[in-house]
Tab-separated table of C-alpha atoms and ligand atoms in Angstrom:
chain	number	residue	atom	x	y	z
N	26	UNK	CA	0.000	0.000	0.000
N	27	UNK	CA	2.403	2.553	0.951
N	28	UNK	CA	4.689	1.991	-2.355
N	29	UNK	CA	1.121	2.448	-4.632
N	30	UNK	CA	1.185	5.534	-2.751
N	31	UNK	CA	4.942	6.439	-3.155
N	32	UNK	CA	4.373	5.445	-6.575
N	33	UNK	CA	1.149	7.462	-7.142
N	34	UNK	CA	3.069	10.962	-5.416
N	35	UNK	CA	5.765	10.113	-7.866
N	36	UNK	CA	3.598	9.813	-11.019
N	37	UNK	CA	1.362	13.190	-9.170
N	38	UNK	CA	4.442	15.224	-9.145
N	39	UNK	CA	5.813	13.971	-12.811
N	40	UNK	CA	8.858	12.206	-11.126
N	41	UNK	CA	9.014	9.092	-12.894
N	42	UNK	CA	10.155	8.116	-15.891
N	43	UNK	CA	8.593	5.301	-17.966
N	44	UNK	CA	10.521	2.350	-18.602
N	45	UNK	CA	11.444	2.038	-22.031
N	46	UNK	CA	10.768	-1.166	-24.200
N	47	UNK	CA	14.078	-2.238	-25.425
N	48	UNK	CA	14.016	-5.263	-27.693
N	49	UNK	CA	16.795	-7.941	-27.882
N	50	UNK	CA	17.989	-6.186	-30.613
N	51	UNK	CA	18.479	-2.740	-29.102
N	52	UNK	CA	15.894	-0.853	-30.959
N	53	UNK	CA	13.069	0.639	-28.912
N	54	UNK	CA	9.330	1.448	-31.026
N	55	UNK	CA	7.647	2.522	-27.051
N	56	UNK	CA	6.154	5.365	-29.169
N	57	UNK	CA	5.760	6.564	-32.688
N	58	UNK	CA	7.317	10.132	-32.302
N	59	UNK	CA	10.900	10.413	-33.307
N	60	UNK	CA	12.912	13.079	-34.947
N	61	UNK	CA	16.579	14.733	-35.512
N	62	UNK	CA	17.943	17.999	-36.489
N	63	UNK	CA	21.751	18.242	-37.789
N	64	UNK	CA	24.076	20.858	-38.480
N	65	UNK	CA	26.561	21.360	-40.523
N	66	UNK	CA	28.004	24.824	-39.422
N	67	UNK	CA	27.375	28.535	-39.348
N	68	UNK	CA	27.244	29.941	-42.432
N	69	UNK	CA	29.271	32.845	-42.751
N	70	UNK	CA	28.586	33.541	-46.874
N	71	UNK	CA	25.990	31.765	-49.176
N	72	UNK	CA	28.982	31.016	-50.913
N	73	UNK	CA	30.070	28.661	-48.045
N	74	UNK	CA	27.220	26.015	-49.403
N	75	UNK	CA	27.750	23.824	-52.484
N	76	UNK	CA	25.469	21.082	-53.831
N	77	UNK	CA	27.355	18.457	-52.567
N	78	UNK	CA	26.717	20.247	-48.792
N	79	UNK	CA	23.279	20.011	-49.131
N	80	UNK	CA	23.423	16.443	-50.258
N	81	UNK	CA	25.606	15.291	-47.561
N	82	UNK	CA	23.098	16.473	-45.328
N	83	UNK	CA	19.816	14.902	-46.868
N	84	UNK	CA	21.409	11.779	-47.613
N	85	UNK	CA	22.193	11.941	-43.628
N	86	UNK	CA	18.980	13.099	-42.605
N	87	UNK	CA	17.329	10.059	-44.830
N	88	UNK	CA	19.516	7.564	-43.194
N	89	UNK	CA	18.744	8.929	-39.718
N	90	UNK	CA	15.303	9.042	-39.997
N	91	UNK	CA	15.284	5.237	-41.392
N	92	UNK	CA	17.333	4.115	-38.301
N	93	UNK	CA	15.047	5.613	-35.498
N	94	UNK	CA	11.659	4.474	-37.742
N	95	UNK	CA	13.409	1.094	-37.142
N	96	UNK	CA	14.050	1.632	-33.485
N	97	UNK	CA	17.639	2.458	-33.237
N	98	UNK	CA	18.569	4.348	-30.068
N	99	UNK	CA	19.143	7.829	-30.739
N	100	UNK	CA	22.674	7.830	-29.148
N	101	UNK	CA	24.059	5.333	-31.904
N	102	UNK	CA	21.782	7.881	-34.678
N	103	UNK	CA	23.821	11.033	-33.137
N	104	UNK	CA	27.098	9.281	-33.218
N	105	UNK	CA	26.564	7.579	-36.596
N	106	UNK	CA	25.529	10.931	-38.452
N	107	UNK	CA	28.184	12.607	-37.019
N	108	UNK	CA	30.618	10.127	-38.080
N	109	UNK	CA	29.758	10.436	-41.497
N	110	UNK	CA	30.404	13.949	-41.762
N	111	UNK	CA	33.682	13.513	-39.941
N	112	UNK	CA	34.549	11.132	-42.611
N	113	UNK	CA	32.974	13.033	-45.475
N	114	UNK	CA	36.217	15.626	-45.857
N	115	UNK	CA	33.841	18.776	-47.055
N	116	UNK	CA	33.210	19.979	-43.724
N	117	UNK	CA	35.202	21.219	-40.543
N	118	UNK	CA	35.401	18.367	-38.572
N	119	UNK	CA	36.855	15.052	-39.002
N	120	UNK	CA	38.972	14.507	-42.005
N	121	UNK	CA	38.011	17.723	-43.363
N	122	UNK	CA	38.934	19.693	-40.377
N	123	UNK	CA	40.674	22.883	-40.431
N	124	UNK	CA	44.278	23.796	-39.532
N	125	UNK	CA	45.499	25.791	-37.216
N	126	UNK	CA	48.078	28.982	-37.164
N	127	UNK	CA	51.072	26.736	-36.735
N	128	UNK	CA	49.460	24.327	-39.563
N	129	UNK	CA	48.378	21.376	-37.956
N	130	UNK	CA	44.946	20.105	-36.996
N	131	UNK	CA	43.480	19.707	-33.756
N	132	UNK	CA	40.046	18.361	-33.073
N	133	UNK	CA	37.177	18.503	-30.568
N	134	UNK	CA	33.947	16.496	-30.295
N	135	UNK	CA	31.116	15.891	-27.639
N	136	UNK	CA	27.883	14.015	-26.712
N	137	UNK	CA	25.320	13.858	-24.174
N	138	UNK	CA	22.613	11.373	-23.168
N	139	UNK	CA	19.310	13.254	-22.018
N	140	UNK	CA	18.119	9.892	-20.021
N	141	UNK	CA	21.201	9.717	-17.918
N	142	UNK	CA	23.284	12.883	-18.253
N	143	UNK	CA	26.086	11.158	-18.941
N	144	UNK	CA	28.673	12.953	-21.671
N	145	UNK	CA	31.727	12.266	-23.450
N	146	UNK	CA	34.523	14.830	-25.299
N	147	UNK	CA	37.842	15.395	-26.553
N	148	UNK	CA	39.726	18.086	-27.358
N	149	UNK	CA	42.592	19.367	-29.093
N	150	UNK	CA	43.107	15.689	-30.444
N	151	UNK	CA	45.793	15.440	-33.538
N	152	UNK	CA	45.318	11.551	-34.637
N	153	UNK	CA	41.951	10.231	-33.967
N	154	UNK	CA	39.898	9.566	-36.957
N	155	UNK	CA	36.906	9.913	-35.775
N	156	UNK	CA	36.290	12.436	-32.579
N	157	UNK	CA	32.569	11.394	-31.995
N	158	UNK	CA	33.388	7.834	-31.705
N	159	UNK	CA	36.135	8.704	-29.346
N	160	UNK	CA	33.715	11.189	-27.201
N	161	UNK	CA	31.429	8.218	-26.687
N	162	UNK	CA	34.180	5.683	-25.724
N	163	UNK	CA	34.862	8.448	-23.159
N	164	UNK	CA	31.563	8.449	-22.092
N	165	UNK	CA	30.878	4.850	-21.816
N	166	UNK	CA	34.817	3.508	-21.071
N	167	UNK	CA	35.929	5.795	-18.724
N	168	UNK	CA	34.707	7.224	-15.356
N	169	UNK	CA	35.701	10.865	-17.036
N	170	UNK	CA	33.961	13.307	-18.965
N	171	UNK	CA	36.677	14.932	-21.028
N	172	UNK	CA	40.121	13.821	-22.619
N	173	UNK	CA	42.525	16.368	-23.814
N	174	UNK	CA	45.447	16.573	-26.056
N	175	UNK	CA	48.171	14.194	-26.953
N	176	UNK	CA	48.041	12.592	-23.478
N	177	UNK	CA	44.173	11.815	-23.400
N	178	UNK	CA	44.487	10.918	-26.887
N	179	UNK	CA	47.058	7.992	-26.382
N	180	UNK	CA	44.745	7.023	-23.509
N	181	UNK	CA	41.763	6.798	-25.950
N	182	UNK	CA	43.675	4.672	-28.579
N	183	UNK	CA	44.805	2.398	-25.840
N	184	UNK	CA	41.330	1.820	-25.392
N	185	UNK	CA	40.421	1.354	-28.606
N	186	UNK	CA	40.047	4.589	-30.569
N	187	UNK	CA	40.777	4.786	-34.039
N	188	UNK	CA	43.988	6.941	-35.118
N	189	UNK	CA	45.347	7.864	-38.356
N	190	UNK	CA	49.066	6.602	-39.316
N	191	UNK	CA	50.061	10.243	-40.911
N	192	UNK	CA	47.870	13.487	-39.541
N	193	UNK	CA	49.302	15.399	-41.621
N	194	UNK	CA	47.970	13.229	-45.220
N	195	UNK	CA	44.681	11.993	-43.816
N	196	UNK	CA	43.860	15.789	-42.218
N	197	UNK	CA	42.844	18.228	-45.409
N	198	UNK	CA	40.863	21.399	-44.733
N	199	UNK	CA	38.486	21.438	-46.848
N	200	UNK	CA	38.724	24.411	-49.768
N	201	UNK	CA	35.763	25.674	-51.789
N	202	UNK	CA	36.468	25.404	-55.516
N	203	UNK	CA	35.655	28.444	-56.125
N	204	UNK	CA	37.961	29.955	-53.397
N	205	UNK	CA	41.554	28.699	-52.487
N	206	UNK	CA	43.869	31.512	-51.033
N	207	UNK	CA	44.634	30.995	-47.261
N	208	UNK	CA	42.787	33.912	-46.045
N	209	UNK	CA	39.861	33.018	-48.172
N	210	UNK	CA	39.389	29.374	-46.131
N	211	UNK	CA	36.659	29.236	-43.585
N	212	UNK	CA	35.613	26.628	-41.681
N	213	UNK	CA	32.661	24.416	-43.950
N	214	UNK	CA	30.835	23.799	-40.833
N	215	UNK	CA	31.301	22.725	-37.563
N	216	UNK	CA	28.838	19.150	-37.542
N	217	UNK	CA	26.076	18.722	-35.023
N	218	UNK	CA	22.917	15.998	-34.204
N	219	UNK	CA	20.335	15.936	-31.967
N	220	UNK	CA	17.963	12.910	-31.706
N	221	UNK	CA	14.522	11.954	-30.247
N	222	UNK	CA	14.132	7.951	-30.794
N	223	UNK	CA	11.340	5.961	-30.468
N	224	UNK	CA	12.162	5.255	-26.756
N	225	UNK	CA	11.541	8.853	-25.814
N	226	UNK	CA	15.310	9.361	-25.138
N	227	UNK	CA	17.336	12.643	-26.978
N	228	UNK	CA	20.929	12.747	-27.427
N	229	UNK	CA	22.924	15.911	-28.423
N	230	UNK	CA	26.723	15.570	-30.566
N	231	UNK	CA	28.625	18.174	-31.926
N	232	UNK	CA	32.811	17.982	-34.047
N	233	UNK	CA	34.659	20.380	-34.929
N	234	UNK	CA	38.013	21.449	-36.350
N	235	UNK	CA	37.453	24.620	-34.749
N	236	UNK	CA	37.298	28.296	-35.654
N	237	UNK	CA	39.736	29.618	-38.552
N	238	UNK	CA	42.787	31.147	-37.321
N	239	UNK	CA	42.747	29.543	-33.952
N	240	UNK	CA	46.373	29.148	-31.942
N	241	UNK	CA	47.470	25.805	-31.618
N	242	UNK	CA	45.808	24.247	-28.264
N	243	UNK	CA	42.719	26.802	-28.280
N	244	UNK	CA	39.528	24.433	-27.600
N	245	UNK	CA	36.583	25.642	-28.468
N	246	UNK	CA	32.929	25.384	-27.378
N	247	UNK	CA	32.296	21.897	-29.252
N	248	UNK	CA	33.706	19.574	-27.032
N	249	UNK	CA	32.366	21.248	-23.772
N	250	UNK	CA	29.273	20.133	-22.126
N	251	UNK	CA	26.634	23.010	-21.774
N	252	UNK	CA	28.323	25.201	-23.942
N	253	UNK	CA	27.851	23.069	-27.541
N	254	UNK	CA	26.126	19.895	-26.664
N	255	UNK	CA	23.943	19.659	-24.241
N	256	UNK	CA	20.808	17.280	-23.690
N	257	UNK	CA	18.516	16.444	-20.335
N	258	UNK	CA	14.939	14.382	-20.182
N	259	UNK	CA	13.594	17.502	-22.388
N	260	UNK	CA	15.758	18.987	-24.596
N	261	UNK	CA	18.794	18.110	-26.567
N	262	UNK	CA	21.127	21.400	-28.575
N	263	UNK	CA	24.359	21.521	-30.310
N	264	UNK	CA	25.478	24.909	-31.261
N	265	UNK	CA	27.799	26.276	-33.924
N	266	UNK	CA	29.403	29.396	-33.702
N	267	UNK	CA	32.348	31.441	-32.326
N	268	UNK	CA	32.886	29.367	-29.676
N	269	UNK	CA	34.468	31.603	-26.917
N	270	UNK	CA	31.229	33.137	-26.364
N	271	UNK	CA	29.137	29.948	-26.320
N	272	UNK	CA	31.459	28.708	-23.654
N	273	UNK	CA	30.905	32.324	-21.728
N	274	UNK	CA	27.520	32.394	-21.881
N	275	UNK	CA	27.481	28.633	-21.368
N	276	UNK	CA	24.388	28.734	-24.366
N	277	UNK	CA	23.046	25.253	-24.682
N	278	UNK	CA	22.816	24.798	-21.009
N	279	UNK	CA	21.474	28.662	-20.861
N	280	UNK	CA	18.370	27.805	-23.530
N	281	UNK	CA	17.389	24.320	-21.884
N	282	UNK	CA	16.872	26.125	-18.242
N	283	UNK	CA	15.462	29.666	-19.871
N	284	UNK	CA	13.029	27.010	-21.756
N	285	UNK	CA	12.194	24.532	-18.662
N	286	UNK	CA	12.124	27.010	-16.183
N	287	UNK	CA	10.652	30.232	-17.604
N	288	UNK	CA	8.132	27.466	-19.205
N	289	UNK	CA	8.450	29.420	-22.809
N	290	UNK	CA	8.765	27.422	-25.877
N	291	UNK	CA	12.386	26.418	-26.755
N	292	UNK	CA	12.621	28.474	-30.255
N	293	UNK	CA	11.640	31.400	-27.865
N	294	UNK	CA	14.734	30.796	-25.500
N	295	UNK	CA	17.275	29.647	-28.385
N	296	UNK	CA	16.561	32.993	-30.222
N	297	UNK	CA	16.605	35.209	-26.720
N	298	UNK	CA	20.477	33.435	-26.698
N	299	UNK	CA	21.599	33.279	-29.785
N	300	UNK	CA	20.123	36.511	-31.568
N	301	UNK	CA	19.988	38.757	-28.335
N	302	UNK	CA	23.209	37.606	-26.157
N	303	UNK	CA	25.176	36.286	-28.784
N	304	UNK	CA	24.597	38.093	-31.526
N	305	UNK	CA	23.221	41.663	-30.524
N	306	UNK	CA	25.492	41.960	-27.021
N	307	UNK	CA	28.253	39.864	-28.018
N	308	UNK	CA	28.453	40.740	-31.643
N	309	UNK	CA	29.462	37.277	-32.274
N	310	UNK	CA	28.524	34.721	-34.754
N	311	UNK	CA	26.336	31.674	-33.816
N	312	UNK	CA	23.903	28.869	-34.563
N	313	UNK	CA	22.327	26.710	-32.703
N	314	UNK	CA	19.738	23.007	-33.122
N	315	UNK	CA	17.632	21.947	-30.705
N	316	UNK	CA	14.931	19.127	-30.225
N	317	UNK	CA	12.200	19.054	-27.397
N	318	UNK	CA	10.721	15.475	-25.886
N	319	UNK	CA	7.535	16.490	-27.733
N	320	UNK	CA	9.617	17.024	-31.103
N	321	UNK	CA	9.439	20.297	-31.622
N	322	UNK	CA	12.753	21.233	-33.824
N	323	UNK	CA	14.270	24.252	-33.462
N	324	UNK	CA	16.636	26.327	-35.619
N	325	UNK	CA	18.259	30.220	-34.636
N	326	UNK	CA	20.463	31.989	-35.874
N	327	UNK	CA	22.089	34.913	-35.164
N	328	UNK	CA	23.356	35.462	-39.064
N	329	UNK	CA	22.511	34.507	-42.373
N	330	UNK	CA	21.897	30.848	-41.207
N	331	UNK	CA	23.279	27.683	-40.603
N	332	UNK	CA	23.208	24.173	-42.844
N	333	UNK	CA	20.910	22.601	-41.669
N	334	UNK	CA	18.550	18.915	-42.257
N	335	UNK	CA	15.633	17.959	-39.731
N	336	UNK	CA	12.715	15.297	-40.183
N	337	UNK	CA	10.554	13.716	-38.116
N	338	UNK	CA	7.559	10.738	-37.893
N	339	UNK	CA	5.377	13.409	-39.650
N	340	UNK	CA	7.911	15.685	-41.469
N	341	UNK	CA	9.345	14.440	-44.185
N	342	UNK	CA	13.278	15.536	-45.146
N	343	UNK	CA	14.338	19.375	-44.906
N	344	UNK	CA	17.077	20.414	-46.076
N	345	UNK	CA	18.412	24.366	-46.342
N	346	UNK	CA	21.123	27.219	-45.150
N	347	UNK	CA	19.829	30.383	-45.004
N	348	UNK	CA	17.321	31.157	-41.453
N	349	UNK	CA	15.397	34.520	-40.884
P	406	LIG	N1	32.162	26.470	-32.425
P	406	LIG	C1	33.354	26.028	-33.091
P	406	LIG	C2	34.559	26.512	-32.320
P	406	LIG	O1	34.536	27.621	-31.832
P	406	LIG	C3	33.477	26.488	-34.496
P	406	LIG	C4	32.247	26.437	-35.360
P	406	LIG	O2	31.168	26.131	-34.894
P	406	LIG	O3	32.351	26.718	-36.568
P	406	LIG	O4	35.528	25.808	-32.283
């Protein structure tokens, strides 16, 4: 009797959570509702898009939204998607990743679990092929949250991560055609994904090369917790952007309370950040993605926009740049 009470007050004061039904195989279908937003940068020209951008994306976007309709867990859709992009070459992250001033390239990468609160990052890594995938191993491997530099990465690939033989062949910053002199190159996008699956769970992930013209050992906002990626039991964001003043203002973090506590919708509390703090106070350059549990997908931008791809259970695949 008194645990149906217990229970009861719990349910009363919306304290539980429902136990997911995971199959055998790992894929969840407790509800129909699933969705994902990903990024793939701030744009800081139109010119920064190309064709092969947008496919990238909606070829992503179509895989994601296959996986989750299946039942995958949205952690393995965020880490998968983000992987990709790492390995795609034409954007700032991964194998495409920028250099730095002293010509070398140094990467960062996070994720988050919304159910648990558990997160994973690196930062500043030189050899690891794929910073996602070494984020989660962090996450799930270690008793840490964050691994940094050439000593956290030879921890990582004693545990398994993946590293490159030669940095310095596999690494090439991406170029636009068009474009080609050093002061022209910008970064093609930061990469970001943020998942609802079927289980009711959201998972945040965002890799970067970092900002042009960063000194060597700068870490940006990607691999910290709060700042990029961020995800709880309601939200899940991964921002894009000068990073310095996403980790100041601490902006994913920022929009998910503004949001949950000032009960206003999360568009309402991404924009207040990223257009008002960011961009108007700041004067800096940002983008941010965000899901809600109910699937509500949310895109703000301080500037012209970001690249973007979203779908959902009832929207099909979106793909564009430029935001109002
Ligand atoms: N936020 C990233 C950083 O500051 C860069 C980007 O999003 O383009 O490292």
């Amino acid at each position: 009797m008194k645990r149906l009470i217990a229970v009861a007050t719990l349910v009363a004061f919306g304290l539980t959570t429902a136990v997911p039904a995971v199959a055998e195989d790992g894929t969840c279908k407790e509800t129909s509702t699933f969705a994902l937003v990903l990024h793939g940068g701030f744009l800081g020209s139109e010119d920064d898009v190309e064709p092969r951008h947008y496919a990238l994306m909606r070829e992503l976007v179509e895989q994601g939204r296959a996986s989750l309709e299946r039942g995958v867990a949205g952690l393995d859709v965020v880490v998968e998607a983000i992987a990709s992009m790492e390995d795609s070459g034409i954007m700032d992250a991964g194998k495409g990743s920028i250099v730095n001033t002293a010509g070398f390239t140094e990467t960062d990468a996070s994720l988050m679990e919304g159910k648990t609160g558990r997160s994973g990052a690196v930062a500043a890594m030189q050899r690891l092929k794929n910073p996602i995938r070494a984020a989660r191993l962090v996450m799930e491997r270690t008793p840490h949250v964050l691994f940094v530099g050439p000593t956290g990465e030879k921890t990582l690939i004693d545990l398994g991560a993946e590293s490159v033989e030669d940095p310095n062949g596999y690494f090439q910053e991406y170029v636009p055609p068009a474009k080609g002199a050093p002061e022209t190159k910008r970064d093609h996008g930061t990469v970001g994904a943020v998942v609802l699956d079927r289980c009711g769970n959201l998972a945040a992930g965002t890799s970067t090369g970092g900002w042009p013209g960063k000194m060597p050992g700068r870490v940006g906002d990607s691999p910290i917790v709060g700042a990029s990626t961020f995800a709880n039991a309601r939200y899940a964001l991964s921002a894009t952007g000068k990073g310095e003043y996403f980790i100041n203002r601490g902006a994913t973090r920022d929009i998910a309370a503004r949001a949950e506590y000032q009960e206003i919708p999360l568009q309402t509390a991404a924009d207040f950040v990223v257009k008002h703090l960011i961009g108007e106070r700041d004067g800096a350059e940002g983008a941010v993605i965000a899901i809600s549990r109910e699937a509500d997908i949310v895109l703000s931008s301080n500037g012209l926009g970001v690249l973007y791809g979203y779908a959902s259970d009832s929207r099909s695949v979106t793909v564009g740049g430029k935001l109002d």
